[in-house]
């Protein structure tokens, strides 16, 4: 069962820096997403759900050009404080801002960003809320921009299937215990008339299956040919 935005804020305010303990299975995924998303060619990046700023730190240190700009948002004041402290070395080209729930609109001008990132965020939202935010992602991205997503999904290996079934059962009964995250299919949330999927992979790290999706903005009237 997904959390509401206000419930998510309370959970992640409480979790704080403990969120970084998930790095044991997340790091292989986020490194792969950074490669698939060709962040070295991005001049501007928007991240939904920046958390403690750990992924932004990786991108700024290892992937983004020295003049590339980063903007992250999160619903948790605690996460925003942690991210600001972590990203201080890259100020003022890296900034984070608090997103007030249950707002569906995201800050930024139409076509302002080259990359839109959300890792382990859409899997804690309702499908309706996730699709509304993906509509905003489409608005924020430049015509040549890329949507870069990662989220828990159903397992494709024996270990992954066991973990995803157990995770899903726990998420049904005690969603806050798992930060609201649950196995979903990210690709199924993408409107075909808005997105063209460039790459989809499922990575199983420490038994935890994660779906990666990189999609390009589909312009009005564009077809797959």
PDB file of C-alpha atoms in Angstrom:
ATOM      1  CA  UNK A   1       0.000   0.000   0.000  1.00  0.00           C
ATOM      2  CA  UNK A   2       1.561   3.336  -1.053  1.00  0.00           C
ATOM      3  CA  UNK A   3       2.047   6.140   1.443  1.00  0.00           C
ATOM      4  CA  UNK A   4       0.493   9.564   1.107  1.00  0.00           C
ATOM      5  CA  UNK A   5       2.934  12.436   0.607  1.00  0.00           C
ATOM      6  CA  UNK A   6       2.409  13.569   4.198  1.00  0.00           C
ATOM      7  CA  UNK A   7       3.020  10.042   5.517  1.00  0.00           C
ATOM      8  CA  UNK A   8       6.189   9.819   3.426  1.00  0.00           C
ATOM      9  CA  UNK A   9       7.391  13.118   4.873  1.00  0.00           C
ATOM     10  CA  UNK A  10       6.968  11.820   8.434  1.00  0.00           C
ATOM     11  CA  UNK A  11       8.671   8.505   7.652  1.00  0.00           C
ATOM     12  CA  UNK A  12      11.707  10.071   5.996  1.00  0.00           C
ATOM     13  CA  UNK A  13      12.043  12.779   8.616  1.00  0.00           C
ATOM     14  CA  UNK A  14      12.324   9.931  11.115  1.00  0.00           C
ATOM     15  CA  UNK A  15      14.682   7.804   9.020  1.00  0.00           C
ATOM     16  CA  UNK A  16      17.171  10.597   8.318  1.00  0.00           C
ATOM     17  CA  UNK A  17      20.711   9.427   7.607  1.00  0.00           C
ATOM     18  CA  UNK A  18      19.722   5.782   8.190  1.00  0.00           C
ATOM     19  CA  UNK A  19      18.462   5.821   4.600  1.00  0.00           C
ATOM     20  CA  UNK A  20      22.065   5.577   3.428  1.00  0.00           C
ATOM     21  CA  UNK A  21      22.310   2.070   4.893  1.00  0.00           C
ATOM     22  CA  UNK A  22      20.401   0.899   1.805  1.00  0.00           C
ATOM     23  CA  UNK A  23      23.514   1.608  -0.261  1.00  0.00           C
ATOM     24  CA  UNK A  24      24.517  -2.096  -0.120  1.00  0.00           C
ATOM     25  CA  UNK A  25      21.922  -2.892  -2.803  1.00  0.00           C
ATOM     26  CA  UNK A  26      21.320   0.560  -4.296  1.00  0.00           C
ATOM     27  CA  UNK A  27      24.873   1.504  -5.320  1.00  0.00           C
ATOM     28  CA  UNK A  28      25.208  -1.025  -8.150  1.00  0.00           C
ATOM     29  CA  UNK A  29      21.861   0.196  -9.487  1.00  0.00           C
ATOM     30  CA  UNK A  30      22.557   3.923  -9.303  1.00  0.00           C
ATOM     31  CA  UNK A  31      26.007   3.510 -10.853  1.00  0.00           C
ATOM     32  CA  UNK A  32      24.447   1.615 -13.754  1.00  0.00           C
ATOM     33  CA  UNK A  33      21.736   4.252 -14.159  1.00  0.00           C
ATOM     34  CA  UNK A  34      24.382   6.986 -14.219  1.00  0.00           C
ATOM     35  CA  UNK A  35      26.056   5.187 -17.128  1.00  0.00           C
ATOM     36  CA  UNK A  36      22.874   4.454 -19.067  1.00  0.00           C
ATOM     37  CA  UNK A  37      21.683   8.045 -18.607  1.00  0.00           C
ATOM     38  CA  UNK A  38      24.867   9.523 -20.126  1.00  0.00           C
ATOM     39  CA  UNK A  39      24.999  12.172 -17.421  1.00  0.00           C
ATOM     40  CA  UNK A  40      28.376  13.388 -18.656  1.00  0.00           C
ATOM     41  CA  UNK A  41      26.513  14.968 -21.574  1.00  0.00           C
ATOM     42  CA  UNK A  42      23.922  16.710 -19.369  1.00  0.00           C
ATOM     43  CA  UNK A  43      24.089  20.420 -18.647  1.00  0.00           C
ATOM     44  CA  UNK A  44      21.287  20.365 -16.084  1.00  0.00           C
ATOM     45  CA  UNK A  45      19.775  17.669 -13.844  1.00  0.00           C
ATOM     46  CA  UNK A  46      16.560  17.587 -11.805  1.00  0.00           C
ATOM     47  CA  UNK A  47      16.187  14.913  -9.127  1.00  0.00           C
ATOM     48  CA  UNK A  48      12.850  14.039  -7.557  1.00  0.00           C
ATOM     49  CA  UNK A  49      13.368  12.707  -4.035  1.00  0.00           C
ATOM     50  CA  UNK A  50      16.997  13.693  -3.471  1.00  0.00           C
ATOM     51  CA  UNK A  51      17.078  12.110   0.001  1.00  0.00           C
ATOM     52  CA  UNK A  52      20.385  12.683   1.764  1.00  0.00           C
ATOM     53  CA  UNK A  53      22.008  13.866  -1.474  1.00  0.00           C
ATOM     54  CA  UNK A  54      24.029  10.670  -1.903  1.00  0.00           C
ATOM     55  CA  UNK A  55      23.189  10.174  -5.580  1.00  0.00           C
ATOM     56  CA  UNK A  56      23.696  13.861  -6.364  1.00  0.00           C
ATOM     57  CA  UNK A  57      27.118  13.624  -4.697  1.00  0.00           C
ATOM     58  CA  UNK A  58      28.037  10.686  -6.928  1.00  0.00           C
ATOM     59  CA  UNK A  59      26.879  12.463 -10.086  1.00  0.00           C
ATOM     60  CA  UNK A  60      28.702  15.685  -9.226  1.00  0.00           C
ATOM     61  CA  UNK A  61      31.927  13.866  -8.317  1.00  0.00           C
ATOM     62  CA  UNK A  62      32.034  11.272 -11.085  1.00  0.00           C
ATOM     63  CA  UNK A  63      29.705  12.099 -13.962  1.00  0.00           C
ATOM     64  CA  UNK A  64      28.601  15.694 -14.411  1.00  0.00           C
ATOM     65  CA  UNK A  65      30.665  18.294 -16.234  1.00  0.00           C
ATOM     66  CA  UNK A  66      32.218  21.033 -14.043  1.00  0.00           C
ATOM     67  CA  UNK A  67      29.662  23.568 -15.262  1.00  0.00           C
ATOM     68  CA  UNK A  68      26.602  21.286 -15.068  1.00  0.00           C
ATOM     69  CA  UNK A  69      23.767  22.371 -12.783  1.00  0.00           C
ATOM     70  CA  UNK A  70      21.877  20.145 -10.314  1.00  0.00           C
ATOM     71  CA  UNK A  71      18.514  20.774  -8.604  1.00  0.00           C
ATOM     72  CA  UNK A  72      16.955  18.292  -6.183  1.00  0.00           C
ATOM     73  CA  UNK A  73      13.657  18.311  -4.300  1.00  0.00           C
ATOM     74  CA  UNK A  74      12.299  16.253  -1.421  1.00  0.00           C
ATOM     75  CA  UNK A  75       9.237  16.308   0.839  1.00  0.00           C
ATOM     76  CA  UNK A  76      11.296  15.725   4.011  1.00  0.00           C
ATOM     77  CA  UNK A  77      12.858  18.750   5.771  1.00  0.00           C
ATOM     78  CA  UNK A  78      15.302  16.358   7.458  1.00  0.00           C
ATOM     79  CA  UNK A  79      16.472  15.016   4.091  1.00  0.00           C
ATOM     80  CA  UNK A  80      16.796  18.526   2.683  1.00  0.00           C
ATOM     81  CA  UNK A  81      19.056  19.542   5.591  1.00  0.00           C
ATOM     82  CA  UNK A  82      21.251  16.462   5.080  1.00  0.00           C
ATOM     83  CA  UNK A  83      21.446  16.983   1.314  1.00  0.00           C
ATOM     84  CA  UNK A  84      22.359  20.659   1.658  1.00  0.00           C
ATOM     85  CA  UNK A  85      25.201  19.791   4.016  1.00  0.00           C
ATOM     86  CA  UNK A  86      26.484  17.038   1.723  1.00  0.00           C
ATOM     87  CA  UNK A  87      26.326  19.150  -1.444  1.00  0.00           C
ATOM     88  CA  UNK A  88      27.851  22.300   0.049  1.00  0.00           C
ATOM     89  CA  UNK A  89      31.162  21.755  -1.829  1.00  0.00           C
ATOM     90  CA  UNK A  90      29.259  22.210  -5.123  1.00  0.00           C
ATOM     91  CA  UNK A  91      27.325  25.330  -4.164  1.00  0.00           C
ATOM     92  CA  UNK A  92      25.952  27.347  -5.916  1.00  0.00           C
ATOM     93  CA  UNK A  93      25.562  25.058  -8.952  1.00  0.00           C
ATOM     94  CA  UNK A  94      23.934  22.369  -6.793  1.00  0.00           C
ATOM     95  CA  UNK A  95      20.814  23.273  -4.848  1.00  0.00           C
ATOM     96  CA  UNK A  96      17.982  21.467  -3.115  1.00  0.00           C
ATOM     97  CA  UNK A  97      14.497  22.631  -2.199  1.00  0.00           C
ATOM     98  CA  UNK A  98      11.636  21.409  -0.039  1.00  0.00           C
ATOM     99  CA  UNK A  99       8.586  20.166  -1.912  1.00  0.00           C
ATOM    100  CA  UNK A 100       5.376  20.705   0.029  1.00  0.00           C
ATOM    101  CA  UNK A 101       2.999  17.732  -0.118  1.00  0.00           C
ATOM    102  CA  UNK A 102       0.619  16.994  -1.644  1.00  0.00           C
ATOM    103  CA  UNK A 103       1.770  19.309  -4.472  1.00  0.00           C
ATOM    104  CA  UNK A 104       1.906  17.595  -7.867  1.00  0.00           C
ATOM    105  CA  UNK A 105       3.555  20.535  -9.682  1.00  0.00           C
ATOM    106  CA  UNK A 106       7.353  20.651  -9.671  1.00  0.00           C
ATOM    107  CA  UNK A 107       9.493  23.800  -9.733  1.00  0.00           C
ATOM    108  CA  UNK A 108      11.104  24.735 -13.022  1.00  0.00           C
ATOM    109  CA  UNK A 109      10.408  26.115 -16.471  1.00  0.00           C
ATOM    110  CA  UNK A 110       9.259  24.066 -19.453  1.00  0.00           C
ATOM    111  CA  UNK A 111      12.209  22.292 -21.086  1.00  0.00           C
ATOM    112  CA  UNK A 112      14.681  23.504 -18.454  1.00  0.00           C
ATOM    113  CA  UNK A 113      16.513  20.223 -17.774  1.00  0.00           C
ATOM    114  CA  UNK A 114      18.499  17.631 -19.713  1.00  0.00           C
ATOM    115  CA  UNK A 115      17.938  14.806 -17.205  1.00  0.00           C
ATOM    116  CA  UNK A 116      15.101  13.997 -14.796  1.00  0.00           C
ATOM    117  CA  UNK A 117      16.040  11.447 -12.134  1.00  0.00           C
ATOM    118  CA  UNK A 118      13.944   9.521  -9.623  1.00  0.00           C
ATOM    119  CA  UNK A 119      15.489   6.551  -7.804  1.00  0.00           C
ATOM    120  CA  UNK A 120      13.360   4.545  -5.372  1.00  0.00           C
ATOM    121  CA  UNK A 121      10.691   7.254  -5.338  1.00  0.00           C
ATOM    122  CA  UNK A 122       7.853   6.268  -7.664  1.00  0.00           C
ATOM    123  CA  UNK A 123       7.659   2.860  -5.956  1.00  0.00           C
ATOM    124  CA  UNK A 124       6.389   4.509  -2.772  1.00  0.00           C
ATOM    125  CA  UNK A 125       3.659   6.560  -4.488  1.00  0.00           C
ATOM    126  CA  UNK A 126       0.218   5.665  -5.778  1.00  0.00           C
ATOM    127  CA  UNK A 127       0.054   5.073  -9.534  1.00  0.00           C
ATOM    128  CA  UNK A 128      -2.041   8.227  -9.910  1.00  0.00           C
ATOM    129  CA  UNK A 129       0.501  10.376  -8.071  1.00  0.00           C
ATOM    130  CA  UNK A 130       3.419   8.788  -9.942  1.00  0.00           C
ATOM    131  CA  UNK A 131       1.798   9.463 -13.334  1.00  0.00           C
ATOM    132  CA  UNK A 132       1.102  13.087 -12.369  1.00  0.00           C
ATOM    133  CA  UNK A 133       4.782  13.559 -11.503  1.00  0.00           C
ATOM    134  CA  UNK A 134       5.849  11.889 -14.754  1.00  0.00           C
ATOM    135  CA  UNK A 135       3.696  14.415 -16.609  1.00  0.00           C
ATOM    136  CA  UNK A 136       5.659  17.115 -14.797  1.00  0.00           C
ATOM    137  CA  UNK A 137       8.906  15.375 -15.752  1.00  0.00           C
ATOM    138  CA  UNK A 138       7.859  15.520 -19.399  1.00  0.00           C
ATOM    139  CA  UNK A 139       7.226  19.250 -19.044  1.00  0.00           C
ATOM    140  CA  UNK A 140      10.570  19.933 -17.358  1.00  0.00           C
ATOM    141  CA  UNK A 141      12.693  17.993 -19.841  1.00  0.00           C
ATOM    142  CA  UNK A 142      14.200  19.509 -22.966  1.00  0.00           C
ATOM    143  CA  UNK A 143      13.255  17.814 -26.272  1.00  0.00           C
ATOM    144  CA  UNK A 144      16.567  15.915 -26.192  1.00  0.00           C
ATOM    145  CA  UNK A 145      16.280  15.134 -22.478  1.00  0.00           C
ATOM    146  CA  UNK A 146      16.190  11.751 -20.761  1.00  0.00           C
ATOM    147  CA  UNK A 147      14.042  10.372 -17.968  1.00  0.00           C
ATOM    148  CA  UNK A 148      16.111   8.140 -15.663  1.00  0.00           C
ATOM    149  CA  UNK A 149      14.213   5.952 -13.207  1.00  0.00           C
ATOM    150  CA  UNK A 150      14.953   3.163 -10.746  1.00  0.00           C
ATOM    151  CA  UNK A 151      12.545   1.371  -8.455  1.00  0.00           C
ATOM    152  CA  UNK A 152      11.806  -1.907  -6.729  1.00  0.00           C
ATOM    153  CA  UNK A 153      10.213  -4.470  -9.010  1.00  0.00           C
ATOM    154  CA  UNK A 154       9.214  -8.131  -9.276  1.00  0.00           C
ATOM    155  CA  UNK A 155      12.116 -10.563  -9.209  1.00  0.00           C
ATOM    156  CA  UNK A 156      13.503 -12.230 -12.329  1.00  0.00           C
ATOM    157  CA  UNK A 157      15.899 -14.579 -10.500  1.00  0.00           C
ATOM    158  CA  UNK A 158      14.967 -17.202  -7.872  1.00  0.00           C
ATOM    159  CA  UNK A 159      16.430 -15.048  -5.071  1.00  0.00           C
ATOM    160  CA  UNK A 160      14.843 -11.924  -6.502  1.00  0.00           C
ATOM    161  CA  UNK A 161      11.409 -13.539  -6.670  1.00  0.00           C
ATOM    162  CA  UNK A 162      11.631 -14.596  -3.022  1.00  0.00           C
ATOM    163  CA  UNK A 163      12.717 -11.123  -1.914  1.00  0.00           C
ATOM    164  CA  UNK A 164      10.123  -9.256  -3.998  1.00  0.00           C
ATOM    165  CA  UNK A 165       7.281 -11.494  -2.754  1.00  0.00           C
ATOM    166  CA  UNK A 166       8.359 -11.000   0.871  1.00  0.00           C
ATOM    167  CA  UNK A 167       8.820  -7.275   0.353  1.00  0.00           C
ATOM    168  CA  UNK A 168       5.417  -6.949  -1.270  1.00  0.00           C
ATOM    169  CA  UNK A 169       3.730  -8.811   1.578  1.00  0.00           C
ATOM    170  CA  UNK A 170       5.385  -6.585   4.189  1.00  0.00           C
ATOM    171  CA  UNK A 171       4.506  -3.462   2.196  1.00  0.00           C
ATOM    172  CA  UNK A 172       0.847  -4.490   2.235  1.00  0.00           C
ATOM    173  CA  UNK A 173       0.725  -4.848   6.020  1.00  0.00           C
ATOM    174  CA  UNK A 174       3.311  -2.354   7.282  1.00  0.00           C
ATOM    175  CA  UNK A 175       4.162   0.118   4.482  1.00  0.00           C
ATOM    176  CA  UNK A 176       5.918   2.615   6.774  1.00  0.00           C
ATOM    177  CA  UNK A 177       8.326  -0.101   7.928  1.00  0.00           C
ATOM    178  CA  UNK A 178       9.792  -0.199   4.395  1.00  0.00           C
ATOM    179  CA  UNK A 179       9.571   3.534   3.752  1.00  0.00           C
ATOM    180  CA  UNK A 180       6.464   2.938   1.657  1.00  0.00           C
ATOM    181  CA  UNK A 181       8.429   1.238  -1.131  1.00  0.00           C
ATOM    182  CA  UNK A 182       6.912  -1.785  -2.864  1.00  0.00           C
ATOM    183  CA  UNK A 183       7.629  -3.748  -6.059  1.00  0.00           C
ATOM    184  CA  UNK A 184       6.077  -2.065  -9.129  1.00  0.00           C
ATOM    185  CA  UNK A 185       6.570  -1.916 -12.915  1.00  0.00           C
ATOM    186  CA  UNK A 186       8.012   1.479 -13.814  1.00  0.00           C
ATOM    187  CA  UNK A 187       7.718   1.009 -17.568  1.00  0.00           C
ATOM    188  CA  UNK A 188       3.971   0.482 -17.196  1.00  0.00           C
ATOM    189  CA  UNK A 189       3.621   3.986 -15.712  1.00  0.00           C
ATOM    190  CA  UNK A 190       5.009   5.680 -18.832  1.00  0.00           C
ATOM    191  CA  UNK A 191       2.396   7.015 -21.251  1.00  0.00           C
ATOM    192  CA  UNK A 192       3.362   5.738 -24.744  1.00  0.00           C
ATOM    193  CA  UNK A 193       2.428   9.046 -26.355  1.00  0.00           C
ATOM    194  CA  UNK A 194       4.807  10.925 -24.019  1.00  0.00           C
ATOM    195  CA  UNK A 195       7.818   8.617 -23.665  1.00  0.00           C
ATOM    196  CA  UNK A 196       9.976   6.402 -25.849  1.00  0.00           C
ATOM    197  CA  UNK A 197      11.761   3.784 -23.740  1.00  0.00           C
ATOM    198  CA  UNK A 198      15.434   3.656 -24.722  1.00  0.00           C
ATOM    199  CA  UNK A 199      16.599   1.082 -22.198  1.00  0.00           C
ATOM    200  CA  UNK A 200      15.049  -1.140 -19.536  1.00  0.00           C
ATOM    201  CA  UNK A 201      16.943  -3.510 -17.265  1.00  0.00           C
ATOM    202  CA  UNK A 202      16.307  -5.421 -14.060  1.00  0.00           C
ATOM    203  CA  UNK A 203      19.296  -5.657 -11.722  1.00  0.00           C
ATOM    204  CA  UNK A 204      19.279  -7.996  -8.734  1.00  0.00           C
ATOM    205  CA  UNK A 205      21.710  -6.779  -6.083  1.00  0.00           C
ATOM    206  CA  UNK A 206      21.950  -8.682  -2.775  1.00  0.00           C
ATOM    207  CA  UNK A 207      18.709 -10.388  -3.755  1.00  0.00           C
ATOM    208  CA  UNK A 208      16.815  -7.103  -4.202  1.00  0.00           C
ATOM    209  CA  UNK A 209      15.405  -6.671  -7.744  1.00  0.00           C
ATOM    210  CA  UNK A 210      15.366  -3.139  -9.183  1.00  0.00           C
ATOM    211  CA  UNK A 211      13.974  -1.988 -12.516  1.00  0.00           C
ATOM    212  CA  UNK A 212      15.941   0.661 -14.423  1.00  0.00           C
ATOM    213  CA  UNK A 213      14.267   2.665 -17.180  1.00  0.00           C
ATOM    214  CA  UNK A 214      15.773   5.340 -19.402  1.00  0.00           C
ATOM    215  CA  UNK A 215      13.238   7.036 -21.661  1.00  0.00           C
ATOM    216  CA  UNK A 216      13.365   9.892 -24.148  1.00  0.00           C
ATOM    217  CA  UNK A 217      10.782  12.619 -24.515  1.00  0.00           C
ATOM    218  CA  UNK A 218       8.344  11.797 -27.284  1.00  0.00           C
ATOM    219  CA  UNK A 219       7.216  14.873 -29.162  1.00  0.00           C
ATOM    220  CA  UNK A 220       3.647  15.354 -30.376  1.00  0.00           C
ATOM    221  CA  UNK A 221       3.099  13.411 -33.595  1.00  0.00           C
ATOM    222  CA  UNK A 222       6.276  11.356 -33.231  1.00  0.00           C
ATOM    223  CA  UNK A 223       6.075   7.646 -34.014  1.00  0.00           C
ATOM    224  CA  UNK A 224       8.442   4.742 -33.450  1.00  0.00           C
ATOM    225  CA  UNK A 225       9.562   4.650 -37.038  1.00  0.00           C
TER     226      UNK A 225
END
